[in-house]
mmCIF file of C-alpha atoms in Angstrom:
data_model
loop_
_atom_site.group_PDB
_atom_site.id
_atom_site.type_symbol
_atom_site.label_atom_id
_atom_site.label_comp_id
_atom_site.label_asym_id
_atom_site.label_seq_id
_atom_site.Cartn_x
_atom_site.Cartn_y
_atom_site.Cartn_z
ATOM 1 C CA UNK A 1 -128.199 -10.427 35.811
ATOM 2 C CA UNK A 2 -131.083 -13.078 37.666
ATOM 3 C CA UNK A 3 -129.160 -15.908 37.715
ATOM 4 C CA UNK A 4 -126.775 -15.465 40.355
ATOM 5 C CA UNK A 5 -128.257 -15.768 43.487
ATOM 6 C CA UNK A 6 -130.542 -12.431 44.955
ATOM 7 C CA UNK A 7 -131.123 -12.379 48.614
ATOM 8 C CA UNK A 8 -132.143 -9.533 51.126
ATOM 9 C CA UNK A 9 -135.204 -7.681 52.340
ATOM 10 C CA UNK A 10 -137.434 -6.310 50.078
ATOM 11 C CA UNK A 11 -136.331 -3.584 47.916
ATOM 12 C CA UNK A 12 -132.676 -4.485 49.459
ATOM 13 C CA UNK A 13 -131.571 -7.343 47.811
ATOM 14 C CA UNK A 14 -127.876 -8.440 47.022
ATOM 15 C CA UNK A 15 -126.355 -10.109 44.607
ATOM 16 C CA UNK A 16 -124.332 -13.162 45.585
ATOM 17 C CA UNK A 17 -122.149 -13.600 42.490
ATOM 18 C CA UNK A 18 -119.790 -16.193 43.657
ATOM 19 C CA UNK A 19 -121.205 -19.481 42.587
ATOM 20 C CA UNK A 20 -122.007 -22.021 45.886
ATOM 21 C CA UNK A 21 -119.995 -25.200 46.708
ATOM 22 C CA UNK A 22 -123.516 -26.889 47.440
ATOM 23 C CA UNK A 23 -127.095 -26.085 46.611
ATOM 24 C CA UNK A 24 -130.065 -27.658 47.969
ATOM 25 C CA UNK A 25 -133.256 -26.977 47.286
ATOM 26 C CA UNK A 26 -136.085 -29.809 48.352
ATOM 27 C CA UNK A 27 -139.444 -29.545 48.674
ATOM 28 C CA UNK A 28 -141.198 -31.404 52.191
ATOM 29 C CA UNK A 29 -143.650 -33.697 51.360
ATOM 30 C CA UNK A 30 -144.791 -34.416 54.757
ATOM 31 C CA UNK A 31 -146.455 -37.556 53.599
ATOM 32 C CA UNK A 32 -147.583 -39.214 56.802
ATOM 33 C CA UNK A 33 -147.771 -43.618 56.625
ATOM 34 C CA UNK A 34 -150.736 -45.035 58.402
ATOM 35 C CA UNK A 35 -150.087 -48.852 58.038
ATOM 36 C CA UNK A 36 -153.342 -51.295 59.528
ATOM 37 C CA UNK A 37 -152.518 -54.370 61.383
ATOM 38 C CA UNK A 38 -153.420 -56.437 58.185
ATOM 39 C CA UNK A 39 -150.455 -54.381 56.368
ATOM 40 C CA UNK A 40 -152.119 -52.029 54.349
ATOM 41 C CA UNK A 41 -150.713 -48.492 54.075
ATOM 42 C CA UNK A 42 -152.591 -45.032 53.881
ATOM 43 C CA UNK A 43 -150.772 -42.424 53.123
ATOM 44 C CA UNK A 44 -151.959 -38.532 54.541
ATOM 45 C CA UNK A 45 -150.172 -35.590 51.638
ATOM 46 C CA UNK A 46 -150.720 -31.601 52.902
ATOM 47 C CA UNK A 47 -152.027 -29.777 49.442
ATOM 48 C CA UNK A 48 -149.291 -27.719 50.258
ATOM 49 C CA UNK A 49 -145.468 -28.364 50.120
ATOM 50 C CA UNK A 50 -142.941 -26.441 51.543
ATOM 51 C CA UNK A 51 -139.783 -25.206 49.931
ATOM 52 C CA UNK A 52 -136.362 -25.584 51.667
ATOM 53 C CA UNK A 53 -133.250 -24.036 50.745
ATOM 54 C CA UNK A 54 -128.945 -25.098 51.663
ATOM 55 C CA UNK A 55 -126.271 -23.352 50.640
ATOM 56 C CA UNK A 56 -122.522 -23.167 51.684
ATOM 57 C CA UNK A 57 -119.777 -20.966 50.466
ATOM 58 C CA UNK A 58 -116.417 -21.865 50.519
ATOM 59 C CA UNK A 59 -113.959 -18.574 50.484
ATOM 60 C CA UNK A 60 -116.973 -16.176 50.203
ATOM 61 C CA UNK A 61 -116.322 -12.319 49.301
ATOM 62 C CA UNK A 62 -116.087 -10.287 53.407
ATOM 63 C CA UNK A 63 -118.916 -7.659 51.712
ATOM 64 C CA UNK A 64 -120.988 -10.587 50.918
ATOM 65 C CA UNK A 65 -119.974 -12.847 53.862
ATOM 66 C CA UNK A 66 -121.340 -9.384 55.908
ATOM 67 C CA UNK A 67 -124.854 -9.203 54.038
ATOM 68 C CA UNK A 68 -125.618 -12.819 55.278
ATOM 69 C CA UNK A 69 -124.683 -12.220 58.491
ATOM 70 C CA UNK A 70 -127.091 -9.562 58.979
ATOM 71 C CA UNK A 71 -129.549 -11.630 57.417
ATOM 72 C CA UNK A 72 -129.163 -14.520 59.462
ATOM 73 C CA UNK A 73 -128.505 -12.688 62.635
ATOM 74 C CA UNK A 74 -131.596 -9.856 61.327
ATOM 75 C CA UNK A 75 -129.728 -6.803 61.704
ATOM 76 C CA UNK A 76 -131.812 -4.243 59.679
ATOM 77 C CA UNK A 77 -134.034 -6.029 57.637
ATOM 78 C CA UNK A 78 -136.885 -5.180 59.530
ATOM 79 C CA UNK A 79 -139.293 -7.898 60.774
ATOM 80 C CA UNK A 80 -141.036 -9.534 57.322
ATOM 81 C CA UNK A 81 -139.350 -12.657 56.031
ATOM 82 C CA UNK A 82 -136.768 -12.020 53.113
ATOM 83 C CA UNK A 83 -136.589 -12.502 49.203
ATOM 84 C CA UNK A 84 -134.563 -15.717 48.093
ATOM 85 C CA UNK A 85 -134.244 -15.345 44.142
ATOM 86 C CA UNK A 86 -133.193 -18.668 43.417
ATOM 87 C CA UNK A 87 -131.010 -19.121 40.035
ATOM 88 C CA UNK A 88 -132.074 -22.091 39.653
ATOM 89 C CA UNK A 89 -135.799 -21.251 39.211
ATOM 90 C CA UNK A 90 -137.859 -21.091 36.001
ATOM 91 C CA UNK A 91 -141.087 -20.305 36.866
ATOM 92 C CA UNK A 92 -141.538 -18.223 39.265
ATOM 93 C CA UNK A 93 -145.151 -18.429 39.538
ATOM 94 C CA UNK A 94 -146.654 -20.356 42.709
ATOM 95 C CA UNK A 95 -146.681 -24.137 41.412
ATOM 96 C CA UNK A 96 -150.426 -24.410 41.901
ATOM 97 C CA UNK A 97 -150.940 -21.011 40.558
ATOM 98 C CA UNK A 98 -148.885 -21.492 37.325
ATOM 99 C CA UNK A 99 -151.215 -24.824 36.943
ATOM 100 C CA UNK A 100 -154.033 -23.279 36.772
ATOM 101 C CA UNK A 101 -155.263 -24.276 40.837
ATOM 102 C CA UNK A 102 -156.678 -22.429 43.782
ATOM 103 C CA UNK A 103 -158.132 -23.700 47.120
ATOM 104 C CA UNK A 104 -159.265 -20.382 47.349
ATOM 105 C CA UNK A 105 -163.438 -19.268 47.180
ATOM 106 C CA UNK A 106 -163.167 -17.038 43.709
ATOM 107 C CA UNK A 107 -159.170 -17.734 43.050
ATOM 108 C CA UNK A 108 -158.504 -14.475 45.646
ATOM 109 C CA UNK A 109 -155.108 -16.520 46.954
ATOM 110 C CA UNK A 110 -154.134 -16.298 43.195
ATOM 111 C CA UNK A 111 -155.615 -13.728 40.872
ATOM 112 C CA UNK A 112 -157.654 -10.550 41.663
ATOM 113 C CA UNK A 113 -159.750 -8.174 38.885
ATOM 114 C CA UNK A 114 -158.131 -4.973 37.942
ATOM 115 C CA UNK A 115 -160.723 -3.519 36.136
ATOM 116 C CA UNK A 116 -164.209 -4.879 34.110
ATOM 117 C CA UNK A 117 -166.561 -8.008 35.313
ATOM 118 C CA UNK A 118 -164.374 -10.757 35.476
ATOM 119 C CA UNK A 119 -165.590 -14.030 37.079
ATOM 120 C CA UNK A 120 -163.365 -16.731 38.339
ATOM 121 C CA UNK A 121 -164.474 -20.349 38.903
ATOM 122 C CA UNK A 122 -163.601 -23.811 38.797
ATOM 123 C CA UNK A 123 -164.194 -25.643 35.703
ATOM 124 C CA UNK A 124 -164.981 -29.409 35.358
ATOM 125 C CA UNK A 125 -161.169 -30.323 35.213
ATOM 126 C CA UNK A 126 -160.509 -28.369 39.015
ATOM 127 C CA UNK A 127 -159.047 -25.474 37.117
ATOM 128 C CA UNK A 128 -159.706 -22.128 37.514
ATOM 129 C CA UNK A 129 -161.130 -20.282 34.637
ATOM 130 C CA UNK A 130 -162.056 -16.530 34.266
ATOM 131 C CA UNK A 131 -165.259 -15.652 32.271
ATOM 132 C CA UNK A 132 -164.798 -11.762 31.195
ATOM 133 C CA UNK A 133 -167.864 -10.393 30.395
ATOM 134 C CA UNK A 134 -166.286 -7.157 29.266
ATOM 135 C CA UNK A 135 -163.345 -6.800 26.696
ATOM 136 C CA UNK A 136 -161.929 -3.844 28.806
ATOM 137 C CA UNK A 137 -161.385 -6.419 31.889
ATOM 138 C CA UNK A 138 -157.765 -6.411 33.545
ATOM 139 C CA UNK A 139 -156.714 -9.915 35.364
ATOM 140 C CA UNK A 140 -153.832 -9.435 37.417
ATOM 141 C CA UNK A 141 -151.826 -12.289 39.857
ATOM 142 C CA UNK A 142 -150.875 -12.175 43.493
ATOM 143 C CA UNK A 143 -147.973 -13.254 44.850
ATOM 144 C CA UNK A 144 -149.184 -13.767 48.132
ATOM 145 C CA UNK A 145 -146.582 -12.198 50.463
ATOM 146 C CA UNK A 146 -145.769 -8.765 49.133
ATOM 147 C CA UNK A 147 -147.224 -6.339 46.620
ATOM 148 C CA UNK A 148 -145.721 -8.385 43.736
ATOM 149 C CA UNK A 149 -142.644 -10.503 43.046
ATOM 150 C CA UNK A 150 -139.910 -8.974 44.263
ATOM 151 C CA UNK A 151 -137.263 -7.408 41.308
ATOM 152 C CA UNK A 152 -134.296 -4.521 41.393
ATOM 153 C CA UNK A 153 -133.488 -2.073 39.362
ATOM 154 C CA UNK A 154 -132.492 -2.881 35.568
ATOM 155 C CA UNK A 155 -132.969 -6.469 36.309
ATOM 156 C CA UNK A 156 -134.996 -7.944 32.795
ATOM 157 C CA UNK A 157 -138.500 -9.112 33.762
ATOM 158 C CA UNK A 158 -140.238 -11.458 31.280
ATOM 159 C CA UNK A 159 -143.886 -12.489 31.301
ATOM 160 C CA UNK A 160 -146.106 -15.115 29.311
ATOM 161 C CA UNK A 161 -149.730 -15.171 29.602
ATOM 162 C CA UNK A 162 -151.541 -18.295 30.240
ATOM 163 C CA UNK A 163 -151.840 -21.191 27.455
ATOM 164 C CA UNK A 164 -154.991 -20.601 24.793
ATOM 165 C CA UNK A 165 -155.447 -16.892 24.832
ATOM 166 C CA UNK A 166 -155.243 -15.182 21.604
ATOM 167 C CA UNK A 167 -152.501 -13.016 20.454
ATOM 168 C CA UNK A 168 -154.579 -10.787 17.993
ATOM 169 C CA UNK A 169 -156.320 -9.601 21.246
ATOM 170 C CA UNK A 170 -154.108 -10.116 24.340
ATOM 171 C CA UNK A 171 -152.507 -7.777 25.819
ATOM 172 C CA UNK A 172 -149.272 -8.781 28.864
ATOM 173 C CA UNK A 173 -148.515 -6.344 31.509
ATOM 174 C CA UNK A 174 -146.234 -5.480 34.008
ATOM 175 C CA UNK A 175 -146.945 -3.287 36.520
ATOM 176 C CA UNK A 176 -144.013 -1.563 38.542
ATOM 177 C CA UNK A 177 -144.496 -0.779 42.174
ATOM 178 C CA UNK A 178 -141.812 1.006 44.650
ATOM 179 C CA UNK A 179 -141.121 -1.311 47.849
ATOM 180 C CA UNK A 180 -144.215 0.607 49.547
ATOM 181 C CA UNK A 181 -146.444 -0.960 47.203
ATOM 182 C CA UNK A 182 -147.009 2.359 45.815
ATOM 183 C CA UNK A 183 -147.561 2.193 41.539
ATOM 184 C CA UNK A 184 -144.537 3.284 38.927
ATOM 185 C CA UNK A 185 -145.309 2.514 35.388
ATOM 186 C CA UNK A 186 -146.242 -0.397 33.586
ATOM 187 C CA UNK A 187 -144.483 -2.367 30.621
ATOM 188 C CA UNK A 188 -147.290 -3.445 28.079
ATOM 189 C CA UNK A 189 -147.280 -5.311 24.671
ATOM 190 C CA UNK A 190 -149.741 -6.410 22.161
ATOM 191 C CA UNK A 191 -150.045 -10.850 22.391
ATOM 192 C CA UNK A 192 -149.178 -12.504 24.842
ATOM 193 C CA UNK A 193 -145.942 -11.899 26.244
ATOM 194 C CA UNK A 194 -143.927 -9.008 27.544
ATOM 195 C CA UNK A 195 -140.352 -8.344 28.487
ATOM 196 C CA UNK A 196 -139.625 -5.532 30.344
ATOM 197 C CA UNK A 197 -137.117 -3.970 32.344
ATOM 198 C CA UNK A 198 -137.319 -3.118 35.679
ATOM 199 C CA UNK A 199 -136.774 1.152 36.262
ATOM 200 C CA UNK A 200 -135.027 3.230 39.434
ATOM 201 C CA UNK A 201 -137.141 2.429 42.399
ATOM 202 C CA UNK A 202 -138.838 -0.339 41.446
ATOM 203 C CA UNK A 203 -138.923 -3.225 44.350
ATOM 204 C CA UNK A 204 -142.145 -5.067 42.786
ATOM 205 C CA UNK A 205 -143.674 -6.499 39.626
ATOM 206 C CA UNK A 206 -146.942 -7.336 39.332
ATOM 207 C CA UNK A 207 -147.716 -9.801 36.189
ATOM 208 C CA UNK A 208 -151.300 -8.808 34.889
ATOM 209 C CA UNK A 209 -153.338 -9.751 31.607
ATOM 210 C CA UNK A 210 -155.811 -8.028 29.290
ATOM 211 C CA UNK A 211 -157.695 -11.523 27.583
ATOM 212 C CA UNK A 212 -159.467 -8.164 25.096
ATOM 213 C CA UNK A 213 -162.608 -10.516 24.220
ATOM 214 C CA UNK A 214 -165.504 -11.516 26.112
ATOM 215 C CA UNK A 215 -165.777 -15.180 27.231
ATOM 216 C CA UNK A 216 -164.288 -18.159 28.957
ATOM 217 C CA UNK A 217 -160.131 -18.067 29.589
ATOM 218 C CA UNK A 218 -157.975 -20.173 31.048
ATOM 219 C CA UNK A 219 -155.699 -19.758 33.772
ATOM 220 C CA UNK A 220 -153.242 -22.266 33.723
ATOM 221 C CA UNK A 221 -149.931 -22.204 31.915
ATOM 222 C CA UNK A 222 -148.593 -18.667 32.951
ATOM 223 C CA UNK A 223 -144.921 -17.734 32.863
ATOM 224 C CA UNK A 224 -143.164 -15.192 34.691
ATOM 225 C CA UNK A 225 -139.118 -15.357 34.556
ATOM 226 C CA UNK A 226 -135.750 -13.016 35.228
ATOM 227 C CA UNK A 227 -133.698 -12.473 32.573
ATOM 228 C CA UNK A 228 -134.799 -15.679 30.363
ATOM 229 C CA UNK A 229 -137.775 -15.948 27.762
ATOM 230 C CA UNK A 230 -140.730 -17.563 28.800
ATOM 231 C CA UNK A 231 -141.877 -20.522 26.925
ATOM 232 C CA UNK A 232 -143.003 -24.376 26.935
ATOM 233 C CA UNK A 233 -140.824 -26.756 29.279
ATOM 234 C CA UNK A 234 -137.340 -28.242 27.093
ATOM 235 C CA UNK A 235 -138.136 -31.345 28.464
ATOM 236 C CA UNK A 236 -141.582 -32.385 27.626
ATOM 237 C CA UNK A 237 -141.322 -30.418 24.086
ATOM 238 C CA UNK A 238 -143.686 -27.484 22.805
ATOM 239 C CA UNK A 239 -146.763 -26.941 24.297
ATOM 240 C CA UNK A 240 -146.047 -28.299 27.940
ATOM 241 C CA UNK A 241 -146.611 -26.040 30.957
ATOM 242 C CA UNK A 242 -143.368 -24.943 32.792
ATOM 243 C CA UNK A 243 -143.585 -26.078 36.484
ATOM 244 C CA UNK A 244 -143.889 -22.725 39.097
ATOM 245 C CA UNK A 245 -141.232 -22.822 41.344
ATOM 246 C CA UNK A 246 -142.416 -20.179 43.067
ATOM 247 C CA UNK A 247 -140.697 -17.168 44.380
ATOM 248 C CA UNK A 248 -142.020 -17.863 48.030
ATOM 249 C CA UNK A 249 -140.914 -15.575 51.371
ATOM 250 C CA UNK A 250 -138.268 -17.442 53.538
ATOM 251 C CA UNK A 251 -136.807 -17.155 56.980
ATOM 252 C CA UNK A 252 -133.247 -18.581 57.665
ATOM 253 C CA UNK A 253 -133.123 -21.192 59.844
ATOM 254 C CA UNK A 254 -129.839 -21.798 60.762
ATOM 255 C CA UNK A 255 -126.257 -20.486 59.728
ATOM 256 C CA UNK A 256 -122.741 -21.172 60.132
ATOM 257 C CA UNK A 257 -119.492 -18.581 59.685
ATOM 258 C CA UNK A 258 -116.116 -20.665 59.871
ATOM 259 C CA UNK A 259 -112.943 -17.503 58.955
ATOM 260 C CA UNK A 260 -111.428 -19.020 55.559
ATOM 261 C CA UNK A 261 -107.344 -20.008 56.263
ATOM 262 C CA UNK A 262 -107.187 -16.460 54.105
ATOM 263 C CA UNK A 263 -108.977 -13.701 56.020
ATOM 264 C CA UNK A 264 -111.377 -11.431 55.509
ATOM 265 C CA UNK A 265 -112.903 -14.286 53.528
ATOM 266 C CA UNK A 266 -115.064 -16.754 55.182
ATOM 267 C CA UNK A 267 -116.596 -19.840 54.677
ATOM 268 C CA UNK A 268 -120.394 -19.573 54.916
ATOM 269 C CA UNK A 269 -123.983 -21.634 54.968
ATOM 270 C CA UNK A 270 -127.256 -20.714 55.209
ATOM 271 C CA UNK A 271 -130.550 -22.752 55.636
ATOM 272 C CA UNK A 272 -134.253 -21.026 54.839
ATOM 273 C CA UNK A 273 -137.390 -22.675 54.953
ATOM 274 C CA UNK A 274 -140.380 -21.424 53.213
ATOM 275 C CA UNK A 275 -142.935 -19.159 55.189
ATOM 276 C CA UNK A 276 -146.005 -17.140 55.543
ATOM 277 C CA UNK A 277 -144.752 -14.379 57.698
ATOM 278 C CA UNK A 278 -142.005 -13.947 60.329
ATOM 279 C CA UNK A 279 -142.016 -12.511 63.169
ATOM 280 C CA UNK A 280 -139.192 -11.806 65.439
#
């Protein structure tokens, strides 16, 4: 059901079933050269990369053609930037978030405390850590933008808690939430990992973790993907971290509608950038 492409507003998203005839998705380093008279080169990397996204449809469906259009042209999708599920991502954790990493005083751009005395802090390595210092305590993650990462009805929600915590007293969690923000239910399982699936109404997920012991846990190594089972990356072997690719907010940047030789279908493209908020 997640791997075709999802795009919309949230809590309005559509399924674009019809595969693309190109797919781009870079990052943008913005690495900036500094190069000295003597010929040595500095180089100046952002923390921060941003996400772009090309695609083009070649005789696209006229229902589907239409939901772009509006998109693009932001005809009823209010005035927040929209929900690209990308099929071709994994993790959709933020990549510094599924490492472990937060510029952020406390981790508050990442994680927040549900419930118990939970305090989060950079260890010796630059990773973020949480010391519970009550076995009731309740982690849960942030996406950043809205009041979870964004799902639809009956789509199949899977989540993997981060590397190192124990199974016999874990417990993974995912909370449901209505496109208000307002709470549903929750899917819960014993260890760490949950699938669940997504009920009527539900717009949001919010990923959370019960470590069920007192001490020093990890943060890094999370997992949170549609409609696949979380595990350890296929191409490092078992063990390895899967890469977040994020599931950040995006604002279309430019767009193109050529009729097809066949009408009503068209030939369609779209390019989003990654953003913080849009406003119109």
């Amino acid at each position: 059901m997640a791997r075709n492409l999802w795009i919309g507003a949230p809590g309005r998203l559509r399924e674009i079933r019809q595969a693309a005839k190109s797919w781009e998705r870079t990052a943008e380093l913005n690495v900036t050269e500094f190069k000295a008279l003597e010929g040595r080169v500095t180089t100046f990397a952002p923390t921060r990369t941003t996400r772009r996204l090309k695609f083009s449809f070649d005789w696209l469906e006229p229902g589907d053609a239409r939901h772009l259009d509006r998109l693009a042209r932001r005809v009823g999708t209010g005035r927040g930037p929209l929900v690209v599920l990308d099929p071709a991502a994994v993790n959709l954790l933020d990549p510094h978030q599924a490492a472990g990493q937060s510029d952020s005083p406390g981790g508050r751009d990442h994680w927040f405390t549900m419930n118990g005395a939970v305090a989060l802090a950079r260890d010796a390595e630059d990773l973020t850590t949480a010391d519970c210092q009550d076995p009731a305590a309740a982690i849960g993650w942030v996406h950043g933008t809205w009041a979870g990462w964004p799902v639809v009805p009956g789509m199949r929600v899977s989540w993997l808690l981060p590397a190192g915590w124990d199974p016999a007293t874990a417990t993974a969690q995912l909370d449901w939430k209505a496109a208000d923000g307002t709470y549903l239910s929750t899917a819960h399982a014993s260890g760490t990992s949950v699938t669940g699936t997504a009920p009527a109404g539900a717009a949001f997920a919010t990923p959370v973790g019960r470590p069920g012991a007192t001490g020093l846990f990890g943060l890094a190594g999370a997992c949170l993907t549609l409609d696949e089972e979380p595990g350890a990356d296929p191409g490092t072997g078992p063990g390895a971290h899967l890469l977040g690719d994020g599931c950040p907010a995006m604002s279309v940047t430019a767009y193109s509608d050529v009729p097809a030789a066949r009408l009503p279908y068209r030939n369609v493209s779209v390019d989003l950038v990654e953003v913080r908020r849009a406003a119109f």
